[in-house]
Coordinates of C-alpha atoms and ligand atoms in Angstrom, one line a residue:
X1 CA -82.1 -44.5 35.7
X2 CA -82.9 -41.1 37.8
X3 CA -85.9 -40.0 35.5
X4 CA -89.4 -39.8 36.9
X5 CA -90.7 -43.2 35.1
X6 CA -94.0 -44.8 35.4
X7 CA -95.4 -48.4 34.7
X8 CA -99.4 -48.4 33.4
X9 CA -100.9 -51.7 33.7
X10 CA -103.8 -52.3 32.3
X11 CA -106.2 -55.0 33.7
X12 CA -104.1 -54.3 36.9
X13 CA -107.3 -55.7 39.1
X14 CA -106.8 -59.4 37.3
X15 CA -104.7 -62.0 38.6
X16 CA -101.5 -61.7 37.0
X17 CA -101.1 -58.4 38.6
X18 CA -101.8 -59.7 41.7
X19 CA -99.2 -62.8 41.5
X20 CA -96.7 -62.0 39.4
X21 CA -96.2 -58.1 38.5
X22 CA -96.9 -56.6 42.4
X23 CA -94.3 -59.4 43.8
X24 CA -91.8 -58.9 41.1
X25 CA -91.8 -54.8 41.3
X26 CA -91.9 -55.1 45.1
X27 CA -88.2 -57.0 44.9
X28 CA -86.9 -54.3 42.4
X29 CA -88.0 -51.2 45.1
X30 CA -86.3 -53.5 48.1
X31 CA -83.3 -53.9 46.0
X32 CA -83.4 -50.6 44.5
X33 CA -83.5 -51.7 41.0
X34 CA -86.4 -49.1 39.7
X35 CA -85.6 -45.9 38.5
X36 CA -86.9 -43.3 41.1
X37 CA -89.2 -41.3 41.4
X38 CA -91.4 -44.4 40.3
X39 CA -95.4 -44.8 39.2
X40 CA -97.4 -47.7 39.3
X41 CA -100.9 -46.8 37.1
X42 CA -103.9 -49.2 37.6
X43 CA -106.0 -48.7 34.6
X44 CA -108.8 -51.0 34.8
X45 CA -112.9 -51.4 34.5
X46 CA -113.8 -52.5 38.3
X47 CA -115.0 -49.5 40.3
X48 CA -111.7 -49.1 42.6
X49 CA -110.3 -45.8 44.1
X50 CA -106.1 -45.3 44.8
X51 CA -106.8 -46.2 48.0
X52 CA -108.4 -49.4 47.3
X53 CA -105.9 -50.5 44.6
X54 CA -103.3 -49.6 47.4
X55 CA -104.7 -52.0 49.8
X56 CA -105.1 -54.7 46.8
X57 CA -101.4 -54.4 46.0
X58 CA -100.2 -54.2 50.2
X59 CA -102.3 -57.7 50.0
X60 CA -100.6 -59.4 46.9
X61 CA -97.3 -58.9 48.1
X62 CA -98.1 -60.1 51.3
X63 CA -99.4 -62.9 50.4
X64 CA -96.7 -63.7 47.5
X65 CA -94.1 -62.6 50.0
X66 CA -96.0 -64.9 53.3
X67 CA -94.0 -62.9 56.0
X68 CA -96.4 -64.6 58.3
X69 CA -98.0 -60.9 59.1
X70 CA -95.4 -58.7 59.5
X71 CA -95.6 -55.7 58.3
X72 CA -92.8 -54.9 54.8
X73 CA -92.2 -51.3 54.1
X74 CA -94.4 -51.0 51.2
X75 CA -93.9 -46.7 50.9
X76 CA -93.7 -47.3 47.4
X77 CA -97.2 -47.9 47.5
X78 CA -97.8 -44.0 47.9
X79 CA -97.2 -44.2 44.7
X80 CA -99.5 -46.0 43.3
X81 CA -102.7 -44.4 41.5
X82 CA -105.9 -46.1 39.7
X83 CA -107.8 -45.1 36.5
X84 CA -111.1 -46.6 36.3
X85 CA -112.0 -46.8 32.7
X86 CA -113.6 -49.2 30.3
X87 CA -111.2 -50.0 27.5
X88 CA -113.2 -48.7 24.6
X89 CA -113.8 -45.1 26.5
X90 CA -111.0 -42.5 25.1
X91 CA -111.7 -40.4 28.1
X92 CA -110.0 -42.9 29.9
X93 CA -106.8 -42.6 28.3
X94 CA -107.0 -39.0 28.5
X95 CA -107.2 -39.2 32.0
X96 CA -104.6 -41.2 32.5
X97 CA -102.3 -38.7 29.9
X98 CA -103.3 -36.1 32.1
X99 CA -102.1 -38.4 35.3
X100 CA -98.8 -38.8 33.6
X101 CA -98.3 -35.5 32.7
X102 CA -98.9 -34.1 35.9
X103 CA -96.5 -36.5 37.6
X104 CA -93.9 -34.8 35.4
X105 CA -93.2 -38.8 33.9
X106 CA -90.2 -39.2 31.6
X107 CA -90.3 -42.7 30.5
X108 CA -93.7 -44.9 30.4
X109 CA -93.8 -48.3 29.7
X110 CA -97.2 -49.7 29.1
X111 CA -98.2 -53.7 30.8
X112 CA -100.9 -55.0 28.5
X113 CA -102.4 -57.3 31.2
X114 CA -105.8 -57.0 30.2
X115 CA -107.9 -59.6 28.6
X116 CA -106.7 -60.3 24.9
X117 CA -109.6 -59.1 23.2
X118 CA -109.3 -55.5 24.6
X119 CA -106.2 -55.1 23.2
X120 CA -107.3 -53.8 20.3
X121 CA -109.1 -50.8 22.1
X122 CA -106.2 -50.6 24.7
X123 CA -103.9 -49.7 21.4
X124 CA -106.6 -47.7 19.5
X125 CA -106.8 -45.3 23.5
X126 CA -103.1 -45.1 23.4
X127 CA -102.6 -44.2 19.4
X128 CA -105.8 -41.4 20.0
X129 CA -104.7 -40.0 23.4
X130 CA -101.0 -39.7 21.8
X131 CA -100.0 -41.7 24.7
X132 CA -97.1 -43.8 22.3
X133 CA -95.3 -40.5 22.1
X134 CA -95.4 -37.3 23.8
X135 CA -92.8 -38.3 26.9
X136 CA -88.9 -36.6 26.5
X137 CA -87.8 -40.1 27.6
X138 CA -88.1 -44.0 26.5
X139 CA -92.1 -45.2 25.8
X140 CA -92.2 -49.1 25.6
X141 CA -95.1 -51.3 25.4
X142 CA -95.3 -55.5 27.4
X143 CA -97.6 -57.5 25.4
X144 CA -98.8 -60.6 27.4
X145 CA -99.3 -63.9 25.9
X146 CA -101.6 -65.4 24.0
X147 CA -100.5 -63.3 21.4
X148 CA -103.1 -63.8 18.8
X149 CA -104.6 -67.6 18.8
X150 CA -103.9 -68.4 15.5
X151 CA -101.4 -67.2 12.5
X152 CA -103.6 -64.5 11.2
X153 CA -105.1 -63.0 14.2
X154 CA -101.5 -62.9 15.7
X155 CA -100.5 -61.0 12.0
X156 CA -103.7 -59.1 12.5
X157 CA -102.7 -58.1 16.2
X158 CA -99.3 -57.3 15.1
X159 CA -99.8 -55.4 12.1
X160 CA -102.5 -52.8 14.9
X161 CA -99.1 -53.3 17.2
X162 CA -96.9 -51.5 14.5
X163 CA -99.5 -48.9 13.9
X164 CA -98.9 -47.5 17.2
X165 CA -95.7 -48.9 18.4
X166 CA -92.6 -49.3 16.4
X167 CA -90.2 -52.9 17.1
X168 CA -87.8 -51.6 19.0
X169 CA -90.8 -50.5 21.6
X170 CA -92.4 -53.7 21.4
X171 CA -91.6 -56.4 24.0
X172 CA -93.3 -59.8 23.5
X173 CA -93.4 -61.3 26.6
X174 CA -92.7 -65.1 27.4
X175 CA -92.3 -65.6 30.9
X176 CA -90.4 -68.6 30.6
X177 CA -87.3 -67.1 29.1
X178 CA -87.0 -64.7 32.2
X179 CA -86.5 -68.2 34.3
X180 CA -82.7 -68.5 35.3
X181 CA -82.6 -72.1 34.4
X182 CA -84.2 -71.4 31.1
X183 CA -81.0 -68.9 30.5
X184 CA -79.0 -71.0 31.9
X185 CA -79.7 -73.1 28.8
X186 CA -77.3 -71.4 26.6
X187 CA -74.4 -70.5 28.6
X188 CA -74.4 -74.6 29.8
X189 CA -74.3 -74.9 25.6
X190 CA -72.2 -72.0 24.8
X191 CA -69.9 -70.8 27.2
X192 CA -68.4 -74.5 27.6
X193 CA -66.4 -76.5 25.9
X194 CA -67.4 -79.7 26.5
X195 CA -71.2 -80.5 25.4
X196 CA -71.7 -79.0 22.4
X197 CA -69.1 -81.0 20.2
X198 CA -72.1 -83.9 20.9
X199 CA -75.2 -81.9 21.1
X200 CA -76.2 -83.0 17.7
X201 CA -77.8 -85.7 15.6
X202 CA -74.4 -87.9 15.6
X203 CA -74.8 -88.7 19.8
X204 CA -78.0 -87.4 20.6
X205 CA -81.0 -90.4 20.3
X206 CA -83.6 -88.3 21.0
X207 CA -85.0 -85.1 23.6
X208 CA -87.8 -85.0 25.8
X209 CA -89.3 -81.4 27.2
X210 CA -91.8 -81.9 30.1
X211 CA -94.0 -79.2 31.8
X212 CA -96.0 -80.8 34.0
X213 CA -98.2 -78.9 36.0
X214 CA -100.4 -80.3 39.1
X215 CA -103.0 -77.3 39.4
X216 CA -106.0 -77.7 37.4
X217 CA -107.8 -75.0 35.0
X218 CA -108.9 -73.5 38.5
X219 CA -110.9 -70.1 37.9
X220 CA -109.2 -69.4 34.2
X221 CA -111.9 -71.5 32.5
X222 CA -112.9 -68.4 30.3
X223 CA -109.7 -68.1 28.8
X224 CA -108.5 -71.9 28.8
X225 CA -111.5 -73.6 27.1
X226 CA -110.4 -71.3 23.8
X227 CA -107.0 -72.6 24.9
X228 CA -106.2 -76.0 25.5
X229 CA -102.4 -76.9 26.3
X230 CA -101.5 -76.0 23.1
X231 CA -102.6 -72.5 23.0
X232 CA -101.5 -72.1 26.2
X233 CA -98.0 -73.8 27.1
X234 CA -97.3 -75.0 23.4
X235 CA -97.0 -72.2 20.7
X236 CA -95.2 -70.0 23.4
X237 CA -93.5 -71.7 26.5
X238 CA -92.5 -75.4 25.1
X239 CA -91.5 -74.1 21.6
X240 CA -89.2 -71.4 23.3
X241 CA -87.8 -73.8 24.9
X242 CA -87.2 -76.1 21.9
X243 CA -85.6 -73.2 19.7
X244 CA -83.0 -72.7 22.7
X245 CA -82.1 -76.6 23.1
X246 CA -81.8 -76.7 19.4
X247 CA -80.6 -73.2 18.4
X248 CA -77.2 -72.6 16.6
X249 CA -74.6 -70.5 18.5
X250 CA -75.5 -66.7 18.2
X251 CA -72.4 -64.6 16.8
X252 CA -73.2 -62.6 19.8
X253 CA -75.4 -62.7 22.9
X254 CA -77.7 -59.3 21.6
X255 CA -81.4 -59.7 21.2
X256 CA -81.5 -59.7 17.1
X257 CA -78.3 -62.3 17.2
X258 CA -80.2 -64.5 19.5
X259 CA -83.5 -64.4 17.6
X260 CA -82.0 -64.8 14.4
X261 CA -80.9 -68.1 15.7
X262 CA -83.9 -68.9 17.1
X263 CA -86.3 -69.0 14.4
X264 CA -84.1 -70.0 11.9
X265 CA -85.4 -73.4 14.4
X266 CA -89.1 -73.0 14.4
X267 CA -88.5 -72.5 10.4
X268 CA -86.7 -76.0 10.1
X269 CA -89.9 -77.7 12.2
X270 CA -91.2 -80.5 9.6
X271 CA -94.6 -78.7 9.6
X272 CA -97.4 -81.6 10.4
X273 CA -100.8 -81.0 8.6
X274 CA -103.8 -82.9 8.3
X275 CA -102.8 -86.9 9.1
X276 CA -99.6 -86.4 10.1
X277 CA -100.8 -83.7 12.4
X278 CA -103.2 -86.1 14.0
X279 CA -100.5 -89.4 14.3
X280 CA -97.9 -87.1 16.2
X281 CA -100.1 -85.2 18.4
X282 CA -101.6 -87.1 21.6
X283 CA -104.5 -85.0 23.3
X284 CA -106.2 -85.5 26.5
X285 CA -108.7 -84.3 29.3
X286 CA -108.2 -85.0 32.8
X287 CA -111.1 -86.6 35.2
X288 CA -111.5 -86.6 38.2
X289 CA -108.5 -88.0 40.7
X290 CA -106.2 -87.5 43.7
X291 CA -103.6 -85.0 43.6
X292 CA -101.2 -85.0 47.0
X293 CA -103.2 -87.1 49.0
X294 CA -106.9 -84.9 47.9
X295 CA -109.5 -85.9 45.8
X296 CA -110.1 -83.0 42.9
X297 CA -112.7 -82.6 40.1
X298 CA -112.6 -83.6 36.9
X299 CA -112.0 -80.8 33.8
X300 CA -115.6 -81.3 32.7
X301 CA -116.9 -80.3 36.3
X302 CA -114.8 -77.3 36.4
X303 CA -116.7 -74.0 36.6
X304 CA -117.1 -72.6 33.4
X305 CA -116.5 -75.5 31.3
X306 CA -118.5 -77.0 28.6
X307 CA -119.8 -80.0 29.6
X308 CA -118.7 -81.4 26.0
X309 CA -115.4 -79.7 26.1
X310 CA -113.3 -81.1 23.7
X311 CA -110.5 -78.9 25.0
X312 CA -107.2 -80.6 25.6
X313 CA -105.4 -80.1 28.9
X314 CA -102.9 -82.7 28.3
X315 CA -101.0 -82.8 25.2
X316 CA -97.5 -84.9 23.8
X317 CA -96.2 -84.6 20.2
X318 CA -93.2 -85.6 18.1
X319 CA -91.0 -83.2 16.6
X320 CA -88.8 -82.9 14.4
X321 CA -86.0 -80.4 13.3
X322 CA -85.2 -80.9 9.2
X323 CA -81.6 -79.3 9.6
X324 CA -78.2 -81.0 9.7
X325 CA -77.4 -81.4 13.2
X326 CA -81.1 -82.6 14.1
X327 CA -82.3 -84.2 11.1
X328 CA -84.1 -87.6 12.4
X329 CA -83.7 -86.8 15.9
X330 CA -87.4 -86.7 17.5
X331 CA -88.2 -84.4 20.3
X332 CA -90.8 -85.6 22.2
X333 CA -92.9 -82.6 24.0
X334 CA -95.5 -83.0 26.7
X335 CA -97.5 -81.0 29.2
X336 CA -100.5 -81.2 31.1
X337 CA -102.7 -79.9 34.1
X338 CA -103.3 -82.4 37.2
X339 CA -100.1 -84.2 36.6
X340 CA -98.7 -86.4 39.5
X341 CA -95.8 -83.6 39.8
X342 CA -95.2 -80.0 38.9
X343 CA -92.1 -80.1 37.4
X344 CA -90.5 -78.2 34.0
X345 CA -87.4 -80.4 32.4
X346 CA -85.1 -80.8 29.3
X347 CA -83.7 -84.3 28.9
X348 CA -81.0 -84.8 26.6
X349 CA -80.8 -88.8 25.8
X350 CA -77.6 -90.1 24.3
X351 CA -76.8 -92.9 22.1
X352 CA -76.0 -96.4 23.1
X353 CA -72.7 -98.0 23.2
X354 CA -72.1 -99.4 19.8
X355 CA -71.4 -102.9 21.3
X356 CA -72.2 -104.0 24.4
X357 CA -69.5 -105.4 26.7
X358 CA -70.7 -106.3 30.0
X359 CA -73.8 -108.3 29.3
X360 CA -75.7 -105.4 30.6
X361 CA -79.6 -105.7 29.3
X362 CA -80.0 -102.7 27.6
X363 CA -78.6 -99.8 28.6
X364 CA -80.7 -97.1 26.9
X365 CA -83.9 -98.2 28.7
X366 CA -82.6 -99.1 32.0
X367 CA -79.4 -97.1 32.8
X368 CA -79.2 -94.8 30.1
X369 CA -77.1 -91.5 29.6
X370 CA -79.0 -88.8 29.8
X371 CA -78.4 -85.1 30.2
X372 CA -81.4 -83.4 32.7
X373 CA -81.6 -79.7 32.6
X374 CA -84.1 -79.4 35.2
X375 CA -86.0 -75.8 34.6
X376 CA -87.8 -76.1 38.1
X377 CA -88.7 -76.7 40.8
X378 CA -85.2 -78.4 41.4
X379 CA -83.0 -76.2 39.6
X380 CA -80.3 -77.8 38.1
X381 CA -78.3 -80.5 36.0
X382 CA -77.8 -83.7 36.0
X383 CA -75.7 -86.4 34.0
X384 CA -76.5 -89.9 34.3
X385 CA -74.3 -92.9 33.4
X386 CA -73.4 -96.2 34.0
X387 CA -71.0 -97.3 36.5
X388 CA -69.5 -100.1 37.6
X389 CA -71.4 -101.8 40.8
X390 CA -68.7 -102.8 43.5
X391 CA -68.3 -106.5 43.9
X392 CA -67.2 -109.6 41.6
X393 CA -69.7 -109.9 39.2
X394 CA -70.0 -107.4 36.5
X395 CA -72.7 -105.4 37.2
X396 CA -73.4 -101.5 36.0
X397 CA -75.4 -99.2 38.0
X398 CA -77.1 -96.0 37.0
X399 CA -75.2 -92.7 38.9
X400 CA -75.5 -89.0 38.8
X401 CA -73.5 -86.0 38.6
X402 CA -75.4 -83.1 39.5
X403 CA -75.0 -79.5 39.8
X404 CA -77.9 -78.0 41.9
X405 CA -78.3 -73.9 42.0
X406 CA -79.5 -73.8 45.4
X407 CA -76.6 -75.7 46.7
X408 CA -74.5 -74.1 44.7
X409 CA -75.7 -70.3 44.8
X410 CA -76.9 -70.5 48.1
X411 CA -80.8 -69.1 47.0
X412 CA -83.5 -69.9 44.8
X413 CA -83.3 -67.7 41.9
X414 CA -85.1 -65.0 41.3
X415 CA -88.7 -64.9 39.6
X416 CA -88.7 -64.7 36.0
X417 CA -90.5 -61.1 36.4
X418 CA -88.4 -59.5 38.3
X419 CA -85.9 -59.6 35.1
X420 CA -88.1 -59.3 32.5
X421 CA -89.5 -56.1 33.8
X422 CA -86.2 -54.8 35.1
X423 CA -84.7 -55.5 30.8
X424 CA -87.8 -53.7 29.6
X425 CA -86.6 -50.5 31.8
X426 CA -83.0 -51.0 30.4
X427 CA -84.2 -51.9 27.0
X428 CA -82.9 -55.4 26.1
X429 CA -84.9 -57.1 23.8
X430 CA -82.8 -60.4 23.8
X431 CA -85.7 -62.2 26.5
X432 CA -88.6 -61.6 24.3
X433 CA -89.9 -63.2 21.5
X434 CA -89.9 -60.8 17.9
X435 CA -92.1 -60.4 15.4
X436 CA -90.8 -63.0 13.2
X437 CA -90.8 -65.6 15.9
X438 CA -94.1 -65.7 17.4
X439 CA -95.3 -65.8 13.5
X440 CA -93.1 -69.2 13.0
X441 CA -94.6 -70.5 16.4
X442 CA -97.8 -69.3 14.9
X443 CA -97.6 -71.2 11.7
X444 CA -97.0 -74.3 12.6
X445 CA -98.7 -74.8 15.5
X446 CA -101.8 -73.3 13.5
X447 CA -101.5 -76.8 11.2
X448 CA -102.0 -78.9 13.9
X449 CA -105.2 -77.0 15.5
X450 CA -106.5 -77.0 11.4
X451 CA -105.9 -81.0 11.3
X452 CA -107.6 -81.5 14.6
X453 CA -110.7 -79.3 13.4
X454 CA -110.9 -81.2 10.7
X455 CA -110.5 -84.5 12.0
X456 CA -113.2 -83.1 14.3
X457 CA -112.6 -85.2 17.6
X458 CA -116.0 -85.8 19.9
X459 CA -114.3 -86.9 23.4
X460 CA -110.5 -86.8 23.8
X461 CA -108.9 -89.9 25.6
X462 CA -109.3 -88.9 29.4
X463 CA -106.7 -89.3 32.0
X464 CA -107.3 -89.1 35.7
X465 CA -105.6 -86.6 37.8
X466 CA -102.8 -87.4 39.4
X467 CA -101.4 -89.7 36.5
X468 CA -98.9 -89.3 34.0
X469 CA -101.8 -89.0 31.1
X470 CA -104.5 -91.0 29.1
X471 CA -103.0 -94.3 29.0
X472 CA -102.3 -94.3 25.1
X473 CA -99.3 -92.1 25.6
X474 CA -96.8 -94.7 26.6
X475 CA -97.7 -96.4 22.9
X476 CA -97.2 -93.3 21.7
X477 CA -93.8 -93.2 22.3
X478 CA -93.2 -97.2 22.8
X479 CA -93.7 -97.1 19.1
X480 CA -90.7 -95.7 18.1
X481 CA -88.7 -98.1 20.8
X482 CA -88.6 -95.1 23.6
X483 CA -90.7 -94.5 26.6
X484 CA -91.1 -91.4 28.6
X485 CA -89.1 -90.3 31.4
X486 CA -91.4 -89.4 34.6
X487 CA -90.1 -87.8 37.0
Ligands
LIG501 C1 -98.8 -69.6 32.1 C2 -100.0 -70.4 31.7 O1 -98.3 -68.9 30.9 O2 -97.8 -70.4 32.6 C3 -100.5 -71.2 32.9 O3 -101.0 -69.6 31.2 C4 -99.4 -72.0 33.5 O4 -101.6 -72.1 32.5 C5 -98.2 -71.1 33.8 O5 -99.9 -72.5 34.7 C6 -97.0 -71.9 34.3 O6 -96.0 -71.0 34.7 P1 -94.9 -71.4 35.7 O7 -93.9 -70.3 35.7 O8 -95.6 -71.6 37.0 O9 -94.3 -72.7 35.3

């Protein structure tokens, strides 16, 4: 990668800049991962200069990197150069064409972090300025979530997309499939022989996928009141991980073998409108509680939230996958803000023993097999079974086997990020979510939010933070004879 190559971001003064892109290109640079030379271009509205988005950026990574004030070799910084432009004003982008052509850049690839709604401006700039062509090398385009916030504006948003950018530029991103764990999904499936002869509907009683979360809306409430959990963590991060828990085998690991297999899950999602969108969704709003020891606010107090906010920020549903090896298997889903824990998990829960033979109660409540693919923060598996307790009397105890990747690999792993970026420069599709996909997640999901408009809900249940939801969700589940596994 020895070709002068350059990285726009737009809405490079918002947050995501700050904790996730600055921190992830940083590591790249140390490990001398980006092509060189290398441009970071801020293109934003605030009234910043070079030097000021300079000092920004030397303050993100310090802070994401806390080396307790000493000093990192940041010279890639030099490097760094700011546009300030509002998104509708085509002088903008000329400016910045003018930027890239005088840096001599080869390849651009363009970070849509901007607010959603100036997308459309952001693409029309690009499409006038000829900014989507025009380079001798590779032009590629990182579209952050949400991606649309519904099934037609996402078409909509998709069909402007094409009109400047053509597929194999595109990269949808989902952060969660740049998480090693999350990868780590399908080699544990396919590159052994053991679990997937009984990952299927014949052994398998049911799934549960958690993201818990114990921050709170915090400053975002702008963007999350239009949200909710399901905007927000469902259509993208939960289902992503459903379609790779339930995916068949690819007939190779490239990006369009992959994604074939993928949605040919969200397609096989028993789509839930009107009542049965409403009997297997579960919605609530936290109030105020303790979180690690501190008393915090509730949702409704929040800055920026409507005081009748009828916006969900916990959510659990049941799923279910109409194909052969998951027909009547339910996947249970939940996430939430201000949960007693943050923590991200698959867990795989097997059938009983057909007959019990050591007068054990019941072995699928209280010492169950279950299969814990833990996403974070402990990264890692875990199988649980019954064993025999030592002593006369039979008596079986619940045991682990667990594989840990810090243990094991000796470091955390790396930040989701870090690898997305770096498979953008190299162009692998395979971690991003196509066309195709993010309609599916689209569709279905758009159901449910239909039903619940309908159905027209004045409070949601409440839950206080620092608990495990409103207190209807264990009935939710305890109806079909299961109950949720909290970590
Ligand atoms: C983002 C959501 O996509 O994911 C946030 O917008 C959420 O609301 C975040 O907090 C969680 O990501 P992670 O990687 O910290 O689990």
């Amino acid at each position: 990668m020895q070709n002068s190559s350059a990285i726009v971001i737009f809405g490079v003064t918002g947050d995501l800049t700050a904790r996730k892109l600055m921190p992830a290109l940083y590591h790249l640079d140390r490990n001398s991962r980006l092509p060189q030379p290398f441009f970071i271009i801020g293109f934003a509205r605030r009234q910043w200069s070079d030097q000021i988005l300079r000092q920004q950026l030397r303050q993100s990574i310090r802070i994401a990197e806390d080396t307790g004030g000493q000093e990192t070799s940041l010279a890639f910084l030099q490097n760094c150069f700011y546009i300030q432009s509002d998104f509708q004003d085509w002088e903008g982008y000329r400016r910045l064409k003018q930027t890239l052509v005088e840096k001599q850049i080869v390849n651009v690839l363009y970070y849509f972090a901007a607010p959603p709604d100036a997308y459309l401006n952001i693409l029309e700039g690009i499409k006038l300025a000829g900014l989507n062509h025009d380079f001798p090398g590779w032009v590629r385009v990182v579209i952050e979530k949400p991606y649309g916030r519904d099934l037609s504006s996402a078409m909509n948003l998709d069909q402007k997309v094409h009109e400047v950018f053509s597929e194999d530029q595109i990269f949808r991103i989902d952060h969660y499939l740049g998480k090693e764990t999350v990868q780590n999904i399908l080699v544990f499936r396919f590159a052994n022989g053991i679990f997937e002869p009984l990952w299927n509907r014949r052994y398998i009683d049911h799934v549960q996928i958690l993201m818990a979360e114990t921050v709170g809306v915090g400053n975002r409430a702008g963007y999350y009141e239009q949200a909710g959990v399901i905007r927000d963590i469902f259509q993208n991060h939960l289902l992503q991980l459903l379609t790779l828990t339930a995916m068949e085998a690819p007939v190779a690991f490239t990006a369009d073998a992959v994604r074939d297999e993928k949605i040919k899950v969200l397609q096989a999602l028993r789509p839930y409108k009107g009542e049965d969108a409403l009997i297997n969704t579960f919605r609530g709003q936290y109030v105020s509680g303790v979180i690690d020891g501190k008393r915090v606010i509730g949702y409704k107090d929040e800055p920026g939230v409507a005081i009748n906010s009828t916006t969900e920020t916990f959510l659990a549903m049941r799923l279910f996958i109409d194909n052969w090896r998951w027909a009547g298997v339910p996947f249970y889903i939940r996430s939430g803000k201000r949960l007693p824990k943050s923590v991200t998990e698959i867990v795989i829960q097997y059938k009983q023993v057909p007959l019990s033979l050591f007068g054990w109660r019941n072995m699928a409540g209280d010492a169950p097999n279950l299969l814990i693919l833990c996403i974070q923060p402990d990264e890692g598996i875990t199988l649980t079974f019954g064993a025999k307790a030592p002593g006369p009397i039979h008596q079986i105890a619940p045991v682990n086997m667990s594989f840990d990747y810090v243990s094991t690999f000796g470091s955390e792993p790396p930040e989701a990020y870090e690898r997305l970026l770096l498979d953008v420069m190299m162009g692998d599709a395979t971690l991003f979510t196509r066309a195709d996909e993010v309609e599916a997640a689209w569709r279905f999901t758009t159901n449910i939010l239909e039903a619940w408009e309908q159905a027209g809900l004045k409070n949601l249940p409440v839950y206080e933070a620092g608990t495990w939801g409103p207190s209807g969700v264990d009935e939710f589940i305890q109806r079909d004879g299961r109950k949720w596994r909290n970590p």
